Amino acid sequence: MRKILIVGGGYAGFYTAWKLEKRLRRGEAQVTMVDPLPYLTYQPFLPEVAAGSIEPRHAVVAHRRHLKSTRIVTARVTKIDHATKTAEITPAEGEAWTEQYDTIVITAGSVSRTFPIPGVADQAIGLKSIEEAMWIRDRLTENFIKASTMKPGPERDRLLTVVVVGGGFAGIELFGELRSFASSLVGAYPEVSMDDTQFHLIEAMGRIMPEVSLKTAEWVVKRLAQRGAEVHLNTQLASAVGGKIELSTGETFESDLIVWTAGVMATPNMRNSDLPLDDRGRVTVRADLRITNGDDIVEDAWGAGDVCAVPDLTGGGVGGFCVPNAQHAVRQAKRLAKNITGMIRGEDPVDYYHKGLGAVAGIGLYDGVFQSGRLAIKGLIGWFMHRGYHGLAIPSWERKTRVFGNWIINFLVRRDLVGLPARDTPAAYFREFASRPKA
């Protein structure tokens, strides 16, 4: 059988394997998917996970539960030598080994893109993983607990100050959700008022959310300002050393929760391969998703998702390429599975073409926006459209049921305000009281 190796188990990798399972006939190919995580993270739900609206485990999709015939390897692909069609696979524990393949599919995704700003690497956290979203929620709840027992002062202000860097969809949604979550926490901690909290969003450009119209973006900024949050446009983060925020405008303040959402970049692991990359480290592919080296096709090599520079045939992409988002990754994966199956059966591949139907964003409980062309729907209806779209978009009815169940329960009894900050040191309580041998 033909051996197909999928590198990455995010949107593009998971959907490619999922659709190949449905399309391939018995005995046509053996599919292996390699990813260091045992699940797909549905990243549009990370802001709601951070705000306590969705349970963390319900925002991930277990590979082994939903991929029935795919061989799943929980490890990293640390080197690719396509000339010999081999890949080095390194598990978290144990020795690395070499895997042979006939066809390779690169869907390794992206990581947070940062800049060498002092303090960011040590003080900030990203929003690409479920673990990061959980940590953000725990940190905010823990800070409210601490602040509720403190007298007014600089340290208390620091605990109640939240900073989000980046005004794209991820940053705005997280910013709005955390502000909404803080409103719920204030109701549980009478010692803290909303006036005690500070929320700052820092955006280097002169506007937020470039995927929507300027009018809609201005409405979002105004809406956030009405809720006491401050959006700094045309402003750059100059330093975050020790939690002290210094802005390019000269303004300074301190924060105990700094979240970086200012862009993504292709997974750097692809540099350990002989596959062609562009100047941004992305694998170069044709519109039919075959990897290409200039005008020459790299045989038996395919790619999709954030790690690849996929041409946008609609003409709407940045620099002529599809923007790195879940909408493109999922649809590219579906086309990829069809093309690979077709090539095995002697058919010609078809170009990927998708024109976005619109954009949806939630900016807090019962508040959201939907934009399609000139049509903009804001407020409660926009929020329902946001939840409806993403609730139906997460893979499998099993996961859809859990997510909608979260929302229904929260509507009836309100969202859970409990944080679990001690989960990072779960053995501390046991060790504090454990008996030890005498010297």
Short mmCIF file of C-alpha atoms in Angstrom, two decimals:
data_model
loop_
_atom_site.label_atom_id
_atom_site.label_comp_id
_atom_site.label_asym_id
_atom_site.label_seq_id
_atom_site.Cartn_x
_atom_site.Cartn_y
_atom_site.Cartn_z
CA MET A 1 0.00 0.00 0.00
CA ARG A 2 1.02 3.61 -0.56
CA LYS A 3 2.23 5.16 2.69
CA ILE A 4 0.93 8.70 3.30
CA LEU A 5 2.62 10.68 6.08
CA ILE A 6 0.76 13.72 7.44
CA VAL A 7 2.97 16.13 9.41
CA GLY A 8 0.74 17.97 11.88
CA GLY A 9 -2.64 17.25 13.46
CA GLY A 10 -4.24 20.68 13.60
CA TYR A 11 -7.11 21.83 11.37
CA ALA A 12 -5.45 20.97 8.08
CA GLY A 13 -3.83 17.72 9.23
CA PHE A 14 -6.86 16.39 11.11
CA TYR A 15 -9.32 17.20 8.32
CA THR A 16 -7.01 15.74 5.67
CA ALA A 17 -6.80 12.46 7.57
CA TRP A 18 -10.53 12.51 8.39
CA LYS A 19 -11.54 13.00 4.76
CA LEU A 20 -8.99 10.51 3.45
CA GLU A 21 -10.55 7.88 5.72
CA LYS A 22 -13.88 8.49 4.03
CA ARG A 23 -12.51 8.59 0.47
CA LEU A 24 -9.85 5.92 0.29
CA ARG A 25 -10.84 2.37 -0.53
CA ARG A 26 -9.62 -0.50 1.59
CA GLY A 27 -6.01 -1.29 0.67
CA GLU A 28 -5.42 1.91 -1.35
CA ALA A 29 -3.18 3.65 1.19
CA GLN A 30 -2.02 3.62 4.79
CA VAL A 31 -2.29 7.03 6.44
CA THR A 32 -0.02 8.05 9.34
CA MET A 33 -0.49 11.38 11.14
CA VAL A 34 2.25 12.73 13.43
CA ASP A 35 1.65 15.53 15.94
CA PRO A 36 3.14 16.24 19.40
CA LEU A 37 -0.38 16.74 20.81
CA PRO A 38 -3.05 14.01 20.96
CA TYR A 39 -5.80 16.43 19.92
CA LEU A 40 -6.82 19.23 17.58
CA THR A 41 -7.35 22.58 19.30
CA TYR A 42 -10.33 24.56 17.99
CA GLN A 43 -8.62 27.91 18.37
CA PRO A 44 -11.66 30.19 17.78
CA PHE A 45 -12.96 28.93 21.13
CA LEU A 46 -9.83 29.84 23.11
CA PRO A 47 -11.18 33.29 24.14
CA GLU A 48 -14.33 31.63 25.52
CA VAL A 49 -12.24 29.01 27.31
CA ALA A 50 -10.23 31.82 28.91
CA ALA A 51 -13.48 33.50 29.97
CA GLY A 52 -15.08 30.36 31.42
CA SER A 53 -17.83 30.00 28.79
CA ILE A 54 -16.53 26.67 27.42
CA GLU A 55 -14.88 23.86 29.34
CA PRO A 56 -11.29 23.38 28.07
CA ARG A 57 -11.68 19.70 27.11
CA HIS A 58 -14.71 20.56 24.99
CA ALA A 59 -12.66 22.91 22.79
CA VAL A 60 -10.30 20.13 21.68
CA VAL A 61 -10.97 17.12 19.44
CA ALA A 62 -9.21 13.87 20.37
CA HIS A 63 -7.36 12.37 17.40
CA ARG A 64 -7.81 8.77 18.49
CA ARG A 65 -11.54 9.09 19.09
CA HIS A 66 -12.42 10.40 15.65
CA LEU A 67 -9.74 8.97 13.36
CA LYS A 68 -10.55 5.27 13.18
CA SER A 69 -8.16 3.87 10.54
CA THR A 70 -5.38 6.47 10.60
CA ARG A 71 -2.19 5.46 12.39
CA ILE A 72 -1.63 8.20 14.97
CA VAL A 73 1.84 8.95 16.31
CA THR A 74 2.09 11.44 19.19
CA ALA A 75 5.57 12.83 18.54
CA ARG A 76 7.41 15.48 16.54
CA VAL A 77 8.72 15.29 13.00
CA THR A 78 12.17 16.77 13.56
CA LYS A 79 13.67 16.26 10.10
CA ILE A 80 12.42 15.56 6.57
CA ASP A 81 14.59 14.26 3.74
CA HIS A 82 12.23 14.13 0.79
CA ALA A 83 15.03 13.10 -1.55
CA THR A 84 15.03 9.71 0.20
CA LYS A 85 11.38 9.98 1.36
CA THR A 86 12.25 9.61 5.02
CA ALA A 87 11.29 11.57 8.12
CA GLU A 88 12.87 11.58 11.56
CA ILE A 89 10.26 11.20 14.30
CA THR A 90 11.13 12.12 17.89
CA PRO A 91 8.77 11.20 20.75
CA ALA A 92 8.67 13.02 24.10
CA GLU A 93 10.22 9.93 25.69
CA GLY A 94 12.41 7.31 24.05
CA GLU A 95 14.60 7.15 20.96
CA ALA A 96 13.91 8.86 17.65
CA TRP A 97 13.36 6.71 14.58
CA THR A 98 13.20 7.09 10.81
CA GLU A 99 9.87 6.70 9.04
CA GLN A 100 9.63 5.93 5.33
CA TYR A 101 6.78 7.26 3.21
CA ASP A 102 5.59 7.44 -0.39
CA THR A 103 3.61 10.68 -0.09
CA ILE A 104 4.10 13.47 2.44
CA VAL A 105 1.54 16.07 3.50
CA ILE A 106 2.83 19.17 5.33
CA THR A 107 0.19 20.62 7.66
CA ALA A 108 2.37 21.62 10.62
CA GLY A 109 0.47 24.85 11.33
CA SER A 110 1.85 28.01 12.93
CA VAL A 111 3.18 29.45 16.17
CA SER A 112 2.93 32.89 17.76
CA ARG A 113 5.04 35.48 15.99
CA THR A 114 6.84 37.77 18.40
CA PHE A 115 9.43 40.53 18.21
CA PRO A 116 12.53 41.02 20.38
CA ILE A 117 10.78 43.40 22.75
CA PRO A 118 12.37 43.42 26.22
CA GLY A 119 10.36 41.40 28.72
CA VAL A 120 7.85 39.84 26.31
CA ALA A 121 9.44 36.37 26.26
CA ASP A 122 9.54 36.28 30.08
CA GLN A 123 6.32 38.06 31.05
CA ALA A 124 3.77 37.45 28.28
CA ILE A 125 1.77 34.43 27.19
CA GLY A 126 0.29 33.59 23.79
CA LEU A 127 -3.13 32.32 22.72
CA LYS A 128 -2.44 29.37 20.44
CA SER A 129 -3.03 26.43 22.78
CA ILE A 130 -5.74 25.23 25.15
CA GLU A 131 -3.19 25.25 27.97
CA GLU A 132 -2.53 28.96 27.44
CA ALA A 133 -6.25 29.76 27.56
CA MET A 134 -6.64 27.75 30.78
CA TRP A 135 -3.68 29.54 32.34
CA ILE A 136 -5.12 32.95 31.45
CA ARG A 137 -8.42 32.08 33.12
CA ASP A 138 -6.69 30.75 36.23
CA ARG A 139 -4.40 33.77 36.48
CA LEU A 140 -7.27 36.26 36.24
CA THR A 141 -9.36 34.46 38.85
CA GLU A 142 -6.35 34.09 41.15
CA ASN A 143 -5.59 37.81 40.81
CA PHE A 144 -9.14 38.69 41.84
CA ILE A 145 -8.78 36.46 44.90
CA LYS A 146 -5.53 38.18 45.89
CA ALA A 147 -6.84 41.69 45.18
CA SER A 148 -9.96 41.11 47.28
CA THR A 149 -7.81 40.86 50.43
CA MET A 150 -5.47 43.76 49.64
CA LYS A 151 -5.68 47.46 50.35
CA PRO A 152 -5.68 49.87 47.37
CA GLY A 153 -2.20 50.44 46.05
CA PRO A 154 0.23 49.77 43.17
CA GLU A 155 0.41 46.00 43.73
CA ARG A 156 -3.37 45.67 43.76
CA ASP A 157 -3.60 47.78 40.59
CA ARG A 158 -1.04 45.53 38.94
CA LEU A 159 -3.09 42.42 39.72
CA LEU A 160 -6.23 43.98 38.25
CA THR A 161 -4.62 45.27 35.04
CA VAL A 162 -4.92 43.15 31.88
CA VAL A 163 -2.95 43.85 28.69
CA VAL A 164 -3.62 42.28 25.29
CA VAL A 165 -1.17 43.01 22.47
CA GLY A 166 -2.65 42.71 18.97
CA GLY A 167 -5.92 43.99 17.51
CA GLY A 168 -6.74 41.14 15.16
CA PHE A 169 -9.68 38.79 15.66
CA ALA A 170 -7.94 36.71 18.34
CA GLY A 171 -6.87 39.75 20.34
CA ILE A 172 -10.22 41.55 20.14
CA GLU A 173 -12.22 38.45 21.03
CA LEU A 174 -10.00 37.63 23.99
CA PHE A 175 -10.02 41.26 25.13
CA GLY A 176 -13.82 41.46 25.01
CA GLU A 177 -14.32 38.06 26.65
CA LEU A 178 -11.93 38.81 29.51
CA ARG A 179 -13.61 42.16 30.11
CA SER A 180 -16.97 40.39 30.24
CA PHE A 181 -15.51 37.71 32.54
CA ALA A 182 -14.16 40.41 34.85
CA SER A 183 -17.70 41.83 35.15
CA SER A 184 -18.89 38.45 36.40
CA LEU A 185 -15.97 38.18 38.83
CA VAL A 186 -16.72 41.63 40.25
CA GLY A 187 -20.17 40.38 41.15
CA ALA A 188 -18.59 37.58 43.19
CA TYR A 189 -16.00 39.81 44.90
CA PRO A 190 -17.69 42.85 46.48
CA GLU A 191 -14.26 44.10 47.59
CA VAL A 192 -13.41 44.79 43.93
CA SER A 193 -15.29 47.18 41.64
CA MET A 194 -15.08 47.52 37.86
CA ASP A 195 -13.42 50.90 38.40
CA ASP A 196 -10.56 49.05 40.10
CA THR A 197 -9.84 47.04 36.94
CA GLN A 198 -7.92 48.25 33.89
CA PHE A 199 -8.00 46.67 30.43
CA HIS A 200 -5.57 47.82 27.73
CA LEU A 201 -5.42 46.60 24.14
CA ILE A 202 -2.31 47.67 22.20
CA GLU A 203 -2.42 47.80 18.40
CA ALA A 204 0.39 49.11 16.21
CA MET A 205 -1.91 49.97 13.29
CA GLY A 206 -4.45 52.75 13.14
CA ARG A 207 -7.39 50.32 13.28
CA ILE A 208 -8.39 46.90 14.58
CA MET A 209 -9.78 43.81 12.81
CA PRO A 210 -8.71 44.45 9.19
CA GLU A 211 -11.08 41.67 8.02
CA VAL A 212 -14.14 43.88 8.71
CA SER A 213 -15.06 47.35 7.46
CA LEU A 214 -13.60 50.43 9.10
CA LYS A 215 -17.07 51.43 10.28
CA THR A 216 -17.55 48.09 12.02
CA ALA A 217 -14.06 48.25 13.55
CA GLU A 218 -14.79 51.72 14.94
CA TRP A 219 -18.05 50.43 16.40
CA VAL A 220 -16.16 47.68 18.23
CA VAL A 221 -13.67 50.19 19.69
CA LYS A 222 -16.53 52.40 20.83
CA ARG A 223 -18.34 49.43 22.34
CA LEU A 224 -15.27 48.38 24.31
CA ALA A 225 -14.74 51.96 25.52
CA GLN A 226 -18.31 52.02 26.83
CA ARG A 227 -17.41 49.01 28.96
CA GLY A 228 -14.38 50.78 30.43
CA ALA A 229 -11.71 49.16 28.28
CA GLU A 230 -9.01 51.21 26.55
CA VAL A 231 -7.78 50.55 23.00
CA HIS A 232 -4.42 52.10 22.12
CA LEU A 233 -4.20 52.53 18.32
CA ASN A 234 -1.01 53.50 16.46
CA THR A 235 0.82 52.32 19.56
CA GLN A 236 3.62 49.81 20.00
CA LEU A 237 4.75 47.91 23.06
CA ALA A 238 8.26 49.14 23.84
CA SER A 239 9.01 47.05 26.95
CA ALA A 240 7.38 44.64 29.39
CA VAL A 241 10.35 43.99 31.70
CA GLY A 242 9.18 42.84 35.11
CA GLY A 243 5.56 43.43 34.10
CA LYS A 244 6.12 47.17 33.66
CA ILE A 245 4.44 48.18 30.39
CA GLU A 246 6.12 50.93 28.39
CA LEU A 247 4.33 52.14 25.27
CA SER A 248 5.71 54.02 22.29
CA THR A 249 3.48 56.94 23.34
CA GLY A 250 5.41 57.25 26.60
CA GLU A 251 2.61 55.89 28.77
CA THR A 252 3.62 53.40 31.48
CA PHE A 253 1.74 51.12 33.88
CA GLU A 254 2.18 47.66 35.39
CA SER A 255 0.32 44.45 34.65
CA ASP A 256 0.34 40.88 35.96
CA LEU A 257 -1.42 39.47 32.88
CA ILE A 258 0.03 40.20 29.43
CA VAL A 259 -1.28 38.26 26.43
CA TRP A 260 0.42 38.40 23.02
CA THR A 261 -1.85 37.86 19.99
CA ALA A 262 0.01 40.00 17.43
CA GLY A 263 0.31 37.57 14.54
CA VAL A 264 1.51 34.07 13.71
CA MET A 265 4.32 32.53 11.67
CA ALA A 266 4.89 29.17 10.02
CA THR A 267 6.15 26.42 12.31
CA PRO A 268 9.98 26.75 12.30
CA ASN A 269 10.49 22.95 12.16
CA MET A 270 10.11 23.02 8.38
CA ARG A 271 13.59 24.53 8.15
CA ASN A 272 14.90 21.07 9.02
CA SER A 273 13.82 19.71 5.66
CA ASP A 274 14.82 19.82 2.01
CA LEU A 275 11.38 21.12 0.99
CA PRO A 276 11.28 24.59 -0.65
CA LEU A 277 10.43 27.54 1.61
CA ASP A 278 9.70 31.19 0.92
CA ASP A 279 11.36 34.12 2.69
CA ARG A 280 8.84 33.83 5.55
CA GLY A 281 9.61 30.17 6.21
CA ARG A 282 6.41 28.88 4.58
CA VAL A 283 6.37 25.82 2.35
CA THR A 284 5.68 26.92 -1.22
CA VAL A 285 2.70 25.24 -2.86
CA ARG A 286 0.66 25.57 -6.03
CA ALA A 287 -3.03 26.36 -6.07
CA ASP A 288 -3.71 22.62 -6.32
CA LEU A 289 -1.78 22.23 -3.03
CA ARG A 290 1.17 20.34 -4.50
CA ILE A 291 4.51 21.57 -3.17
CA THR A 292 6.46 23.44 -5.81
CA ASN A 293 10.06 24.56 -6.20
CA GLY A 294 9.74 27.52 -8.50
CA ASP A 295 7.99 26.19 -11.61
CA ASP A 296 8.89 22.57 -10.81
CA ILE A 297 6.47 20.34 -8.92
CA VAL A 298 7.94 18.37 -6.03
CA GLU A 299 6.53 14.92 -6.67
CA ASP A 300 4.54 13.18 -3.92
CA ALA A 301 4.61 16.25 -1.67
CA TRP A 302 1.57 18.28 -0.64
CA GLY A 303 0.83 21.06 1.83
CA ALA A 304 -1.99 23.11 3.35
CA GLY A 305 -2.79 25.44 6.25
CA ASP A 306 -0.80 28.12 8.03
CA VAL A 307 2.59 26.50 7.37
CA CYS A 308 2.14 26.89 3.60
CA ALA A 309 2.04 29.83 1.20
CA VAL A 310 -1.19 28.89 -0.59
CA PRO A 311 -2.14 31.13 -3.54
CA ASP A 312 -5.49 32.88 -3.09
CA LEU A 313 -7.16 32.68 -6.49
CA THR A 314 -9.96 35.01 -5.38
CA GLY A 315 -7.51 37.92 -5.32
CA GLY A 316 -8.48 38.81 -1.76
CA GLY A 317 -5.49 37.39 0.09
CA VAL A 318 -2.63 39.39 1.57
CA GLY A 319 0.27 39.39 -0.92
CA GLY A 320 -1.67 37.02 -3.14
CA PHE A 321 -1.81 34.23 -0.53
CA CYS A 322 -4.54 32.84 1.70
CA VAL A 323 -4.56 34.37 5.16
CA PRO A 324 -3.68 31.97 8.01
CA ASN A 325 -7.04 31.10 9.54
CA ALA A 326 -9.19 28.08 10.31
CA GLN A 327 -11.64 28.80 7.50
CA HIS A 328 -8.95 28.32 4.84
CA ALA A 329 -7.17 25.45 6.62
CA VAL A 330 -10.30 23.31 6.85
CA ARG A 331 -11.36 23.91 3.25
CA GLN A 332 -7.83 23.38 1.94
CA ALA A 333 -7.69 20.07 3.80
CA LYS A 334 -10.93 18.89 2.20
CA ARG A 335 -9.61 19.79 -1.26
CA LEU A 336 -6.27 18.17 -0.41
CA ALA A 337 -7.91 14.86 0.52
CA LYS A 338 -9.84 14.89 -2.76
CA ASN A 339 -6.71 15.68 -4.77
CA ILE A 340 -4.57 13.00 -3.12
CA THR A 341 -7.27 10.38 -3.62
CA GLY A 342 -7.72 11.50 -7.21
CA MET A 343 -3.99 11.32 -7.95
CA ILE A 344 -3.82 7.76 -6.58
CA ARG A 345 -6.56 6.87 -9.06
CA GLY A 346 -4.95 8.66 -11.98
CA GLU A 347 -7.02 11.85 -11.91
CA ASP A 348 -5.71 15.41 -12.23
CA PRO A 349 -5.74 17.62 -9.09
CA VAL A 350 -8.10 20.58 -8.82
CA ASP A 351 -7.09 24.07 -7.67
CA TYR A 352 -8.16 25.32 -4.25
CA TYR A 353 -10.59 28.23 -4.55
CA HIS A 354 -12.58 29.69 -1.71
CA LYS A 355 -14.07 33.13 -1.30
CA GLY A 356 -14.90 33.90 2.32
CA LEU A 357 -18.59 34.26 3.11
CA GLY A 358 -17.89 36.73 5.89
CA ALA A 359 -16.32 37.17 9.31
CA VAL A 360 -17.80 36.74 12.79
CA ALA A 361 -16.42 37.78 16.16
CA GLY A 362 -17.61 37.76 19.74
CA ILE A 363 -16.54 40.68 21.91
CA GLY A 364 -18.01 39.52 25.19
CA LEU A 365 -21.19 37.93 26.47
CA TYR A 366 -24.20 38.84 24.27
CA ASP A 367 -22.13 41.12 22.06
CA GLY A 368 -20.64 40.36 18.64
CA VAL A 369 -20.30 41.34 15.00
CA PHE A 370 -20.87 39.71 11.62
CA GLN A 371 -19.45 41.21 8.41
CA SER A 372 -20.13 40.03 4.85
CA GLY A 373 -19.31 42.53 2.14
CA ARG A 374 -21.08 45.74 3.09
CA LEU A 375 -23.52 43.96 5.38
CA ALA A 376 -22.65 44.36 9.05
CA ILE A 377 -24.72 42.95 11.91
CA LYS A 378 -23.75 44.06 15.40
CA GLY A 379 -24.74 43.40 18.98
CA LEU A 380 -26.85 40.48 20.19
CA ILE A 381 -27.71 39.10 16.73
CA GLY A 382 -24.05 39.29 15.69
CA TRP A 383 -23.15 37.38 18.87
CA PHE A 384 -25.69 34.64 18.08
CA MET A 385 -24.27 34.37 14.55
CA HIS A 386 -20.74 34.08 15.97
CA ARG A 387 -21.71 31.29 18.34
CA GLY A 388 -23.87 29.54 15.78
CA TYR A 389 -21.14 29.48 13.15
CA HIS A 390 -18.36 28.23 15.41
CA GLY A 391 -20.61 25.85 17.32
CA LEU A 392 -21.43 24.11 14.03
CA ALA A 393 -17.88 24.40 12.66
CA ILE A 394 -16.09 22.41 15.37
CA PRO A 395 -15.51 18.85 14.06
CA SER A 396 -17.90 16.00 14.99
CA TRP A 397 -21.38 16.07 16.47
CA GLU A 398 -19.96 14.74 19.71
CA ARG A 399 -17.99 17.97 20.19
CA LYS A 400 -20.81 20.19 18.91
CA THR A 401 -23.13 18.67 21.51
CA ARG A 402 -20.70 19.34 24.34
CA VAL A 403 -20.11 22.96 23.28
CA PHE A 404 -23.81 23.79 22.87
CA GLY A 405 -24.41 22.03 26.19
CA ASN A 406 -21.87 24.39 27.83
CA TRP A 407 -23.68 27.42 26.46
CA ILE A 408 -27.12 26.21 27.50
CA ILE A 409 -25.98 25.41 31.05
CA ASN A 410 -24.22 28.78 31.36
CA PHE A 411 -27.37 30.56 30.18
CA LEU A 412 -29.45 28.78 32.81
CA VAL A 413 -27.09 28.97 35.80
CA ARG A 414 -24.40 31.45 34.62
CA ARG A 415 -20.82 30.57 33.77
CA ASP A 416 -18.47 28.96 36.24
CA LEU A 417 -16.19 31.49 37.96
CA VAL A 418 -13.88 28.92 39.57
CA GLY A 419 -10.21 28.98 38.62
CA LEU A 420 -7.70 26.24 39.40
CA PRO A 421 -4.36 28.04 39.71
CA ALA A 422 -2.87 25.21 41.77
CA ARG A 423 -3.09 22.82 38.81
CA ASP A 424 0.46 23.84 37.85
CA THR A 425 1.73 22.47 41.19
CA PRO A 426 -0.76 19.69 42.02
CA ALA A 427 1.57 17.84 44.44
CA ALA A 428 2.30 20.90 46.61
CA TYR A 429 -0.60 20.26 49.02
CA PHE A 430 0.38 16.60 49.52
CA ARG A 431 4.06 17.40 50.00
CA GLU A 432 3.32 20.12 52.55
CA PHE A 433 1.96 17.57 55.00
CA ALA A 434 3.69 14.35 53.90
CA SER A 435 5.76 12.59 56.57
CA ARG A 436 9.45 12.27 55.82
CA PRO A 437 12.14 9.99 57.30
CA LYS A 438 14.02 11.47 60.22
CA ALA A 439 17.62 12.44 59.59
#
